Amino acid sequence: MFGKAGKAAAVAAIAALALTGCGRSETTTGGGTEGAGGFEQDSSIGVALPQKTSENWVLAEKLFNDGLSEAGFKPDVQFANGGVSEQQNQISAMVTKGAKVIIVGAIDGSQLGTQLKQAKDAGATIIAYDRLLLNTENVDYYVAYDNFKVGELQGQALLEGLKAKKPSGPYNIELFAGSPDDANAKVFFDGAMSVLKPKIDDGTLKVVSGQTSFEQAVTQGWKAENAQRRADTLLTGSYTSESLDGVLSPNDTLARAVLTSVKAAGKPLPVVTGQDSEVESVKSIMAGEQYSTINKDTRKLVEHAITMVKDLQAGKELEINDPNSYNNGVKTVPAYLLEPVIVTAENVKTAYVAIRFSNPSPSNSLRKSPVLLFGGPGFSYVAGDLALDSQHSRARELQGVVPHCLRGSERLVAVGIRRVPADVGGELPPGPVRGGGAG
């Protein structure tokens, strides 16, 4: 059902339903599209982000502000924590302020048509960020991780985890999906089902609840409480005498909610997938609870979005590596895709890339040594003692997760479990990297 031909058919059907318009091309091709002819370097650039539902969105805000400012632009970065109507108003305000480019991480990609037309009529270029903008001709580019590939990796990780737990099936599993108003949720699910459905069909996998469709698996708003409530219902309704072996979870927040439900029920922990490399989930993987996550390095995704803005400003051709796959129901949107990376206990110590300290000085250096750190985009984990100089506003003894330990929302991040000497400043020492990947 989900082979090459099946995926193409699924993409077309999804676009028609306006749930999403994308799969992924089997091969990427170089090339680009013509720039918009250029504009002043100090122009306003709008960035409309959704709610702060994950660490990666919070990190993206800072990266966009810093990166656009460093490039000489005037960033206007907004979160729409109030919902779709707030994001609509924010985009309209960006147009009024004269934004030359508007980067949109949509709450609901099908609800911004009026505002996107307003932006295009004013001469702005529209870049869909992470989530495709649907049912509109007024979108120029799409930059994202290969989200169908994310789903495939999650499906593969679930199978691998099940086999490691028990050499042969059948395995009892349940399926969770993201929010139905997020265009990516269906793409993640379809990618995973391209791997899992053949195993469901041949009896290797058994969805005991019978809830196998996207519509049955969705989690409104990507909210942990909704996932936990559904998991509670599944456990009491379908697993009084059956064992739950595995759960397809599309992200880390929902994965932890499922694990909380299972623990509360006093049942053995199943194999559970995730995505986003959130602090608590990486710790959970290290502790042998959550099985996997996906590394989608937000820094790389933001960096490429800013590169697009720079190229547009200079009137250059934009780099596009997937010109054909992303039909939004009205047009095919030229896309640049980045590759995600699966993270399990086997590679968790080497899967993340170091970032530098911001303006290192005695007041933001490590003052105790040596310490052991590992981290990824937006977080640090400390396997030793960490202390900041007493001049720092957040100075205190820390052990465990350090989400905000440098100026503002800067993060301490090292690679793998590595020994970091005293008074670290500037670049952290490089370490092994499994591969590229950005949330």
Tab-separated table of C-alpha atoms in Angstrom:
chain	number	residue	atom	x	y	z
A	1	MET	CA	0.000	0.000	0.000
A	2	PHE	CA	2.818	2.394	0.824
A	3	GLY	CA	5.431	1.492	-1.811
A	4	LYS	CA	6.660	4.024	-4.375
A	5	ALA	CA	3.429	3.966	-6.348
A	6	GLY	CA	1.343	3.815	-3.201
A	7	LYS	CA	3.125	6.780	-1.704
A	8	ALA	CA	2.557	8.862	-4.817
A	9	ALA	CA	-1.129	8.017	-4.717
A	10	ALA	CA	-1.274	8.803	-1.036
A	11	VAL	CA	0.351	12.184	-1.610
A	12	ALA	CA	-2.191	13.072	-4.268
A	13	ALA	CA	-5.083	11.983	-2.092
A	14	ILE	CA	-3.796	13.869	0.920
A	15	ALA	CA	-3.400	17.042	-1.110
A	16	ALA	CA	-6.954	16.714	-2.338
A	17	LEU	CA	-8.140	16.388	1.241
A	18	ALA	CA	-6.033	19.434	2.197
A	19	LEU	CA	-4.570	17.544	5.127
A	20	THR	CA	-1.129	17.789	3.606
A	21	GLY	CA	0.415	17.743	0.177
A	22	CYS	CA	3.719	16.031	0.613
A	23	GLY	CA	5.621	12.848	0.684
A	24	ARG	CA	9.240	12.765	-0.344
A	25	SER	CA	11.083	12.180	-3.572
A	26	GLU	CA	13.110	8.984	-3.880
A	27	THR	CA	16.089	10.988	-5.091
A	28	THR	CA	16.878	14.627	-4.634
A	29	THR	CA	18.088	16.799	-7.436
A	30	GLY	CA	20.182	19.889	-7.385
A	31	GLY	CA	18.952	23.094	-8.860
A	32	GLY	CA	17.093	26.149	-7.804
A	33	THR	CA	14.613	28.837	-8.614
A	34	GLU	CA	15.185	32.438	-9.554
A	35	GLY	CA	15.536	34.994	-6.796
A	36	ALA	CA	12.969	37.744	-6.401
A	37	GLY	CA	15.261	40.489	-7.640
A	38	GLY	CA	16.607	41.730	-4.333
A	39	PHE	CA	15.690	44.239	-1.627
A	40	GLU	CA	17.447	46.376	0.958
A	41	GLN	CA	19.640	44.445	3.374
A	42	ASP	CA	18.173	46.158	6.432
A	43	SER	CA	14.618	45.179	5.466
A	44	SER	CA	12.097	43.740	7.893
A	45	ILE	CA	11.796	39.947	7.822
A	46	GLY	CA	8.724	38.419	9.444
A	47	VAL	CA	8.815	35.051	11.187
A	48	ALA	CA	5.411	33.723	12.270
A	49	LEU	CA	5.806	30.740	14.595
A	50	PRO	CA	3.091	28.559	16.166
A	51	GLN	CA	2.611	27.935	19.882
A	52	LYS	CA	5.566	27.109	22.125
A	53	THR	CA	4.739	23.402	22.128
A	54	SER	CA	8.311	22.086	22.100
A	55	GLU	CA	11.854	23.068	22.984
A	56	ASN	CA	12.736	23.287	19.302
A	57	TRP	CA	10.228	26.075	18.618
A	58	VAL	CA	11.610	28.075	21.548
A	59	LEU	CA	15.133	27.602	20.223
A	60	ALA	CA	14.009	28.597	16.710
A	61	GLU	CA	12.790	31.965	18.015
A	62	LYS	CA	16.222	32.833	19.373
A	63	LEU	CA	18.062	31.501	16.334
A	64	PHE	CA	15.913	33.531	13.943
A	65	ASN	CA	16.348	36.707	15.993
A	66	ASP	CA	20.111	36.257	16.249
A	67	GLY	CA	20.728	34.991	12.718
A	68	LEU	CA	18.635	37.588	10.912
A	69	SER	CA	20.120	40.390	13.016
A	70	GLU	CA	23.664	39.208	12.304
A	71	ALA	CA	22.837	39.211	8.580
A	72	GLY	CA	21.762	42.855	8.793
A	73	PHE	CA	17.999	42.340	8.636
A	74	LYS	CA	15.334	43.550	11.060
A	75	PRO	CA	13.713	40.406	12.469
A	76	ASP	CA	10.067	40.415	13.527
A	77	VAL	CA	9.646	37.028	15.218
A	78	GLN	CA	6.261	36.227	16.747
A	79	PHE	CA	4.720	33.263	18.553
A	80	ALA	CA	0.973	32.716	18.191
A	81	ASN	CA	0.228	31.210	21.572
A	82	GLY	CA	-3.332	32.508	21.278
A	83	GLY	CA	-4.088	30.288	18.295
A	84	VAL	CA	-4.838	30.648	14.588
A	85	SER	CA	-6.557	34.039	14.798
A	86	GLU	CA	-3.530	35.514	16.553
A	87	GLN	CA	-1.214	34.157	13.857
A	88	GLN	CA	-3.468	35.628	11.167
A	89	ASN	CA	-3.252	39.040	12.847
A	90	GLN	CA	0.506	38.751	13.246
A	91	ILE	CA	1.053	38.038	9.553
A	92	SER	CA	-1.171	40.973	8.596
A	93	ALA	CA	0.858	43.203	10.932
A	94	MET	CA	4.100	41.992	9.333
A	95	VAL	CA	2.735	43.005	5.934
A	96	THR	CA	1.785	46.434	7.278
A	97	LYS	CA	5.334	46.862	8.616
A	98	GLY	CA	6.706	46.177	5.129
A	99	ALA	CA	8.239	42.730	5.602
A	100	LYS	CA	10.030	41.648	2.427
A	101	VAL	CA	10.015	37.960	3.392
A	102	ILE	CA	7.627	36.206	5.764
A	103	ILE	CA	8.653	32.812	7.121
A	104	VAL	CA	5.632	30.899	8.382
A	105	GLY	CA	5.580	27.970	10.791
A	106	ALA	CA	1.826	27.555	10.679
A	107	ILE	CA	-0.470	26.432	13.459
A	108	ASP	CA	-2.944	25.357	10.782
A	109	GLY	CA	-1.544	25.671	7.275
A	110	SER	CA	-4.995	25.786	5.682
A	111	GLN	CA	-6.237	28.830	7.636
A	112	LEU	CA	-3.893	31.578	6.419
A	113	GLY	CA	-5.040	32.071	2.823
A	114	THR	CA	-6.312	35.637	3.210
A	115	GLN	CA	-3.197	36.814	5.016
A	116	LEU	CA	-0.842	35.114	2.556
A	117	LYS	CA	-2.624	36.767	-0.380
A	118	GLN	CA	-2.305	40.099	1.397
A	119	ALA	CA	1.425	39.471	1.789
A	120	LYS	CA	1.933	38.470	-1.835
A	121	ASP	CA	-0.073	41.453	-3.075
A	122	ALA	CA	2.321	43.632	-1.079
A	123	GLY	CA	5.302	42.004	-2.789
A	124	ALA	CA	6.512	39.774	0.041
A	125	THR	CA	8.043	36.339	-0.523
A	126	ILE	CA	6.489	33.541	1.543
A	127	ILE	CA	8.558	30.651	2.912
A	128	ALA	CA	6.733	27.780	4.623
A	129	TYR	CA	8.890	26.639	7.531
A	130	ASP	CA	8.650	23.052	8.822
A	131	ARG	CA	4.914	22.839	8.027
A	132	LEU	CA	3.511	23.155	4.516
A	133	LEU	CA	1.043	25.968	3.799
A	134	LEU	CA	-2.060	24.424	2.252
A	135	ASN	CA	-4.685	25.329	-0.344
A	136	THR	CA	-2.998	28.520	-1.500
A	137	GLU	CA	-0.971	29.676	-4.465
A	138	ASN	CA	0.581	32.352	-2.278
A	139	VAL	CA	3.552	30.394	-0.993
A	140	ASP	CA	6.910	30.444	-2.747
A	141	TYR	CA	9.158	27.949	-0.977
A	142	TYR	CA	9.143	25.231	1.656
A	143	VAL	CA	12.056	24.393	3.971
A	144	ALA	CA	11.775	21.434	6.310
A	145	TYR	CA	13.143	18.127	7.375
A	146	ASP	CA	12.064	15.165	5.277
A	147	ASN	CA	9.029	14.385	7.382
A	148	PHE	CA	8.015	11.264	5.480
A	149	LYS	CA	11.511	9.986	6.254
A	150	VAL	CA	10.945	10.875	9.920
A	151	GLY	CA	7.937	8.563	9.938
A	152	GLU	CA	9.871	5.815	8.170
A	153	LEU	CA	12.638	6.033	10.772
A	154	GLN	CA	10.076	5.848	13.568
A	155	GLY	CA	8.503	2.756	12.024
A	156	GLN	CA	11.886	1.115	11.562
A	157	ALA	CA	12.900	1.955	15.135
A	158	LEU	CA	9.689	0.429	16.479
A	159	LEU	CA	10.338	-2.821	14.603
A	160	GLU	CA	13.970	-2.939	15.701
A	161	GLY	CA	13.037	-2.294	19.312
A	162	LEU	CA	10.388	-5.002	19.261
A	163	LYS	CA	12.803	-7.548	17.804
A	164	ALA	CA	15.403	-6.664	20.431
A	165	LYS	CA	12.797	-7.177	23.136
A	166	LYS	CA	11.361	-10.402	21.735
A	167	PRO	CA	12.976	-12.240	18.783
A	168	SER	CA	9.714	-13.046	16.999
A	169	GLY	CA	6.122	-11.848	16.869
A	170	PRO	CA	3.335	-11.406	16.915
A	171	TYR	CA	3.753	-8.092	18.708
A	172	ASN	CA	0.900	-6.068	20.182
A	173	ILE	CA	1.167	-2.378	19.302
A	174	GLU	CA	-0.840	0.838	19.332
A	175	LEU	CA	-0.589	3.838	17.026
A	176	PHE	CA	-0.519	7.506	18.020
A	177	ALA	CA	-0.475	10.459	15.620
A	178	GLY	CA	-0.078	14.205	16.000
A	179	SER	CA	-2.634	16.967	15.807
A	180	PRO	CA	-5.002	16.821	12.807
A	181	ASP	CA	-4.565	20.554	12.129
A	182	ASP	CA	-0.786	20.146	11.678
A	183	ALA	CA	0.045	19.255	8.078
A	184	ASN	CA	3.087	17.276	9.195
A	185	ALA	CA	1.132	14.913	11.444
A	186	LYS	CA	-0.320	12.948	8.525
A	187	VAL	CA	3.064	12.834	6.810
A	188	PHE	CA	4.755	11.370	9.893
A	189	PHE	CA	1.979	8.804	10.202
A	190	ASP	CA	2.081	7.790	6.536
A	191	GLY	CA	5.858	7.450	6.642
A	192	ALA	CA	5.614	5.148	9.637
A	193	MET	CA	2.767	3.147	8.126
A	194	SER	CA	4.794	2.591	4.954
A	195	VAL	CA	6.993	0.436	7.203
A	196	LEU	CA	4.429	-0.937	9.658
A	197	LYS	CA	1.396	-1.759	7.527
A	198	PRO	CA	2.993	-4.690	5.681
A	199	LYS	CA	3.831	-6.167	9.086
A	200	ILE	CA	0.276	-5.558	10.285
A	201	ASP	CA	-1.067	-7.242	7.166
A	202	ASP	CA	1.119	-10.348	7.571
A	203	GLY	CA	0.309	-10.702	11.273
A	204	THR	CA	3.722	-9.783	12.658
A	205	LEU	CA	2.128	-6.742	14.280
A	206	LYS	CA	-1.305	-6.669	15.888
A	207	VAL	CA	-3.086	-3.413	16.743
A	208	VAL	CA	-5.201	-4.849	19.539
A	209	SER	CA	-7.577	-1.866	19.740
A	210	GLY	CA	-8.220	-2.013	15.994
A	211	GLN	CA	-7.516	1.734	15.766
A	212	THR	CA	-5.281	1.803	12.704
A	213	SER	CA	-6.357	4.931	10.819
A	214	PHE	CA	-4.860	8.384	11.160
A	215	GLU	CA	-8.224	9.760	12.233
A	216	GLN	CA	-8.402	7.241	15.081
A	217	ALA	CA	-4.813	7.872	16.175
A	218	VAL	CA	-4.715	11.691	16.248
A	219	THR	CA	-3.833	13.713	19.345
A	220	GLN	CA	-5.514	17.114	19.291
A	221	GLY	CA	-3.097	19.975	19.826
A	222	TRP	CA	-0.150	17.618	20.327
A	223	LYS	CA	-1.123	17.775	24.018
A	224	ALA	CA	0.369	15.295	26.463
A	225	GLU	CA	-2.832	15.104	28.493
A	226	ASN	CA	-4.800	14.052	25.417
A	227	ALA	CA	-2.297	11.318	24.594
A	228	GLN	CA	-2.226	10.107	28.185
A	229	ARG	CA	-6.022	10.019	28.352
A	230	ARG	CA	-6.201	7.929	25.179
A	231	ALA	CA	-3.446	5.620	26.419
A	232	ASP	CA	-5.353	5.123	29.681
A	233	THR	CA	-8.462	4.189	27.707
A	234	LEU	CA	-6.564	1.783	25.463
A	235	LEU	CA	-4.916	0.040	28.390
A	236	THR	CA	-8.160	-0.473	30.312
A	237	GLY	CA	-10.150	-1.401	27.215
A	238	SER	CA	-7.766	-3.629	25.281
A	239	TYR	CA	-4.939	-4.738	27.569
A	240	THR	CA	-6.481	-6.244	30.680
A	241	SER	CA	-5.144	-9.641	29.627
A	242	GLU	CA	-2.854	-8.692	26.734
A	243	SER	CA	0.651	-7.247	26.902
A	244	LEU	CA	1.421	-4.000	25.086
A	245	ASP	CA	4.721	-4.502	23.273
A	246	GLY	CA	5.150	-1.262	21.360
A	247	VAL	CA	3.722	2.186	20.652
A	248	LEU	CA	4.243	4.379	17.615
A	249	SER	CA	4.491	7.900	19.028
A	250	PRO	CA	5.154	10.802	16.643
A	251	ASN	CA	7.029	12.993	19.129
A	252	ASP	CA	8.721	13.017	22.506
A	253	THR	CA	5.969	14.811	24.407
A	254	LEU	CA	3.426	12.163	23.473
A	255	ALA	CA	5.948	9.369	24.045
A	256	ARG	CA	6.464	10.450	27.633
A	257	ALA	CA	2.697	10.747	28.124
A	258	VAL	CA	2.243	7.158	26.953
A	259	LEU	CA	5.009	5.942	29.257
A	260	THR	CA	3.397	7.784	32.173
A	261	SER	CA	0.114	6.012	31.460
A	262	VAL	CA	1.778	2.602	31.261
A	263	LYS	CA	3.669	3.166	34.513
A	264	ALA	CA	0.465	4.258	36.270
A	265	ALA	CA	-1.210	1.056	35.099
A	266	GLY	CA	1.640	-0.988	36.555
A	267	LYS	CA	2.426	-2.646	33.242
A	268	PRO	CA	5.816	-3.431	31.650
A	269	LEU	CA	7.154	-0.596	29.514
A	270	PRO	CA	6.626	-1.036	25.765
A	271	VAL	CA	8.963	0.074	22.994
A	272	VAL	CA	8.011	3.728	22.355
A	273	THR	CA	9.254	5.991	19.559
A	274	GLY	CA	9.523	9.779	19.574
A	275	GLN	CA	10.863	12.873	17.841
A	276	ASP	CA	12.491	16.230	18.688
A	277	SER	CA	15.349	15.164	21.002
A	278	GLU	CA	13.719	16.801	24.014
A	279	VAL	CA	15.748	16.814	27.216
A	280	GLU	CA	13.537	14.522	29.249
A	281	SER	CA	13.199	12.041	26.406
A	282	VAL	CA	16.941	11.816	25.823
A	283	LYS	CA	17.342	11.155	29.538
A	284	SER	CA	14.588	8.541	29.252
A	285	ILE	CA	16.429	6.834	26.394
A	286	MET	CA	19.600	6.765	28.465
A	287	ALA	CA	17.615	5.249	31.329
A	288	GLY	CA	16.261	2.495	29.070
A	289	GLU	CA	12.652	3.689	29.006
A	290	GLN	CA	11.772	5.578	25.794
A	291	TYR	CA	13.303	3.642	22.912
A	292	SER	CA	14.045	6.292	20.288
A	293	THR	CA	13.787	9.904	19.235
A	294	ILE	CA	14.606	11.836	16.062
A	295	ASN	CA	17.330	14.453	15.810
A	296	LYS	CA	16.115	17.324	13.644
A	297	ASP	CA	18.711	19.962	14.374
A	298	THR	CA	16.754	23.208	14.591
A	299	ARG	CA	19.934	25.198	14.033
A	300	LYS	CA	20.410	23.714	10.576
A	301	LEU	CA	16.787	24.296	9.607
A	302	VAL	CA	16.816	27.924	10.740
A	303	GLU	CA	20.205	28.422	9.101
A	304	HIS	CA	18.888	27.292	5.731
A	305	ALA	CA	15.776	29.440	6.041
A	306	ILE	CA	18.013	32.449	6.692
A	307	THR	CA	20.204	31.459	3.731
A	308	MET	CA	17.067	31.601	1.584
A	309	VAL	CA	16.382	35.126	2.848
A	310	LYS	CA	19.955	36.190	2.071
A	311	ASP	CA	19.724	34.767	-1.443
A	312	LEU	CA	16.404	36.502	-2.040
A	313	GLN	CA	17.872	39.785	-0.829
A	314	ALA	CA	20.793	39.385	-3.233
A	315	GLY	CA	18.578	38.304	-6.127
A	316	LYS	CA	20.313	34.925	-6.288
A	317	GLU	CA	18.966	31.560	-7.343
A	318	LEU	CA	17.681	29.564	-4.388
A	319	GLU	CA	18.897	26.025	-3.773
A	320	ILE	CA	16.048	23.525	-4.097
A	321	ASN	CA	16.507	19.756	-3.750
A	322	ASP	CA	12.882	18.623	-4.104
A	323	PRO	CA	10.938	20.569	-6.734
A	324	ASN	CA	8.161	18.039	-7.298
A	325	SER	CA	6.858	16.300	-4.166
A	326	TYR	CA	5.097	18.987	-2.165
A	327	ASN	CA	1.716	19.757	-3.669
A	328	ASN	CA	-0.378	21.809	-1.256
A	329	GLY	CA	-3.688	21.242	-3.019
A	330	VAL	CA	-3.266	24.236	-5.334
A	331	LYS	CA	0.373	24.239	-6.438
A	332	THR	CA	3.582	22.264	-6.136
A	333	VAL	CA	5.849	24.162	-3.775
A	334	PRO	CA	9.614	23.961	-4.432
A	335	ALA	CA	11.270	22.579	-1.323
A	336	TYR	CA	14.599	22.196	0.381
A	337	LEU	CA	14.656	19.144	2.648
A	338	LEU	CA	17.121	18.203	5.371
A	339	GLU	CA	17.755	14.640	6.516
A	340	PRO	CA	16.626	13.531	9.989
A	341	VAL	CA	18.649	11.136	12.158
A	342	ILE	CA	17.314	8.354	14.392
A	343	VAL	CA	18.633	8.328	17.970
A	344	THR	CA	18.530	5.294	20.277
A	345	ALA	CA	20.576	4.196	23.267
A	346	GLU	CA	23.175	2.876	20.816
A	347	ASN	CA	24.103	6.283	19.402
A	348	VAL	CA	22.727	8.794	21.902
A	349	LYS	CA	26.228	9.752	23.047
A	350	THR	CA	27.389	10.663	19.544
A	351	ALA	CA	24.250	11.915	17.805
A	352	TYR	CA	24.392	15.587	18.673
A	353	VAL	CA	26.536	18.418	17.402
A	354	ALA	CA	28.320	20.972	19.558
A	355	ILE	CA	27.405	24.638	19.539
A	356	ARG	CA	29.531	27.457	20.865
A	357	PHE	CA	29.224	29.527	23.994
A	358	SER	CA	27.949	33.063	23.527
A	359	ASN	CA	30.502	35.756	24.425
A	360	PRO	CA	32.482	33.585	26.843
A	361	SER	CA	33.781	35.457	29.847
A	362	PRO	CA	34.543	34.689	33.496
A	363	SER	CA	30.893	35.361	34.313
A	364	ASN	CA	29.568	32.648	32.030
A	365	SER	CA	32.349	30.083	32.122
A	366	LEU	CA	32.283	26.771	33.882
A	367	ARG	CA	33.894	27.251	37.246
A	368	LYS	CA	34.070	23.673	38.463
A	369	SER	CA	35.997	21.033	36.669
A	370	PRO	CA	36.106	18.559	35.224
A	371	VAL	CA	32.499	17.870	34.305
A	372	LEU	CA	30.841	15.501	31.897
A	373	LEU	CA	28.310	16.934	29.480
A	374	PHE	CA	26.344	15.705	26.565
A	375	GLY	CA	23.693	17.537	24.683
A	376	GLY	CA	21.842	18.364	21.541
A	377	PRO	CA	19.936	21.260	20.020
A	378	GLY	CA	18.643	23.372	22.855
A	379	PHE	CA	19.695	21.433	25.924
A	380	SER	CA	22.466	20.025	28.050
A	381	TYR	CA	22.721	17.044	30.320
A	382	VAL	CA	25.254	17.125	33.116
A	383	ALA	CA	26.712	13.899	34.445
A	384	GLY	CA	28.730	15.688	37.074
A	385	ASP	CA	28.776	19.005	38.926
A	386	LEU	CA	28.243	22.252	37.088
A	387	ALA	CA	28.582	25.652	38.682
A	388	LEU	CA	28.413	29.089	37.130
A	389	ASP	CA	30.311	32.073	38.399
A	390	SER	CA	28.444	33.851	41.175
A	391	GLN	CA	28.159	36.955	38.985
A	392	HIS	CA	25.723	35.122	36.720
A	393	SER	CA	22.059	35.728	37.470
A	394	ARG	CA	21.324	32.015	37.309
A	395	ALA	CA	24.416	30.964	39.265
A	396	ARG	CA	23.707	27.847	41.270
A	397	GLU	CA	24.851	24.279	41.628
A	398	LEU	CA	23.225	22.248	38.897
A	399	GLN	CA	23.075	18.567	38.185
A	400	GLY	CA	20.957	17.043	35.430
A	401	VAL	CA	19.285	19.167	32.802
A	402	VAL	CA	20.385	22.749	32.247
A	403	PRO	CA	17.887	24.352	29.873
A	404	HIS	CA	19.009	27.941	30.463
A	405	CYS	CA	22.463	28.240	31.921
A	406	LEU	CA	24.048	31.006	29.891
A	407	ARG	CA	22.938	34.484	28.919
A	408	GLY	CA	19.276	34.569	28.033
A	409	SER	CA	18.311	31.279	26.480
A	410	GLU	CA	21.794	30.186	25.395
A	411	ARG	CA	22.477	26.512	26.026
A	412	LEU	CA	25.585	24.602	27.003
A	413	VAL	CA	25.966	21.811	24.528
A	414	ALA	CA	28.759	19.299	24.044
A	415	VAL	CA	29.021	16.172	21.965
A	416	GLY	CA	28.621	12.729	23.415
A	417	ILE	CA	29.706	12.132	26.977
A	418	ARG	CA	32.874	14.172	26.961
A	419	ARG	CA	35.220	15.562	29.583
A	420	VAL	CA	35.176	19.356	29.505
A	421	PRO	CA	38.045	21.171	31.261
A	422	ALA	CA	37.651	24.014	33.721
A	423	ASP	CA	36.772	27.518	32.566
A	424	VAL	CA	35.553	26.396	29.171
A	425	GLY	CA	35.058	29.247	26.754
A	426	GLY	CA	34.525	29.667	23.039
A	427	GLU	CA	34.045	26.510	21.019
A	428	LEU	CA	33.373	23.287	22.848
A	429	PRO	CA	35.663	20.485	21.695
A	430	PRO	CA	34.376	18.746	18.577
A	431	GLY	CA	33.150	15.196	18.795
A	432	PRO	CA	31.886	12.405	16.601
A	433	VAL	CA	28.758	13.180	14.623
A	434	ARG	CA	26.462	10.495	13.285
A	435	GLY	CA	24.998	12.688	10.614
A	436	GLY	CA	23.069	15.819	9.806
A	437	GLY	CA	19.692	16.437	11.004
A	438	ALA	CA	17.279	19.624	12.494
A	439	GLY	CA	12.064	21.112	14.986
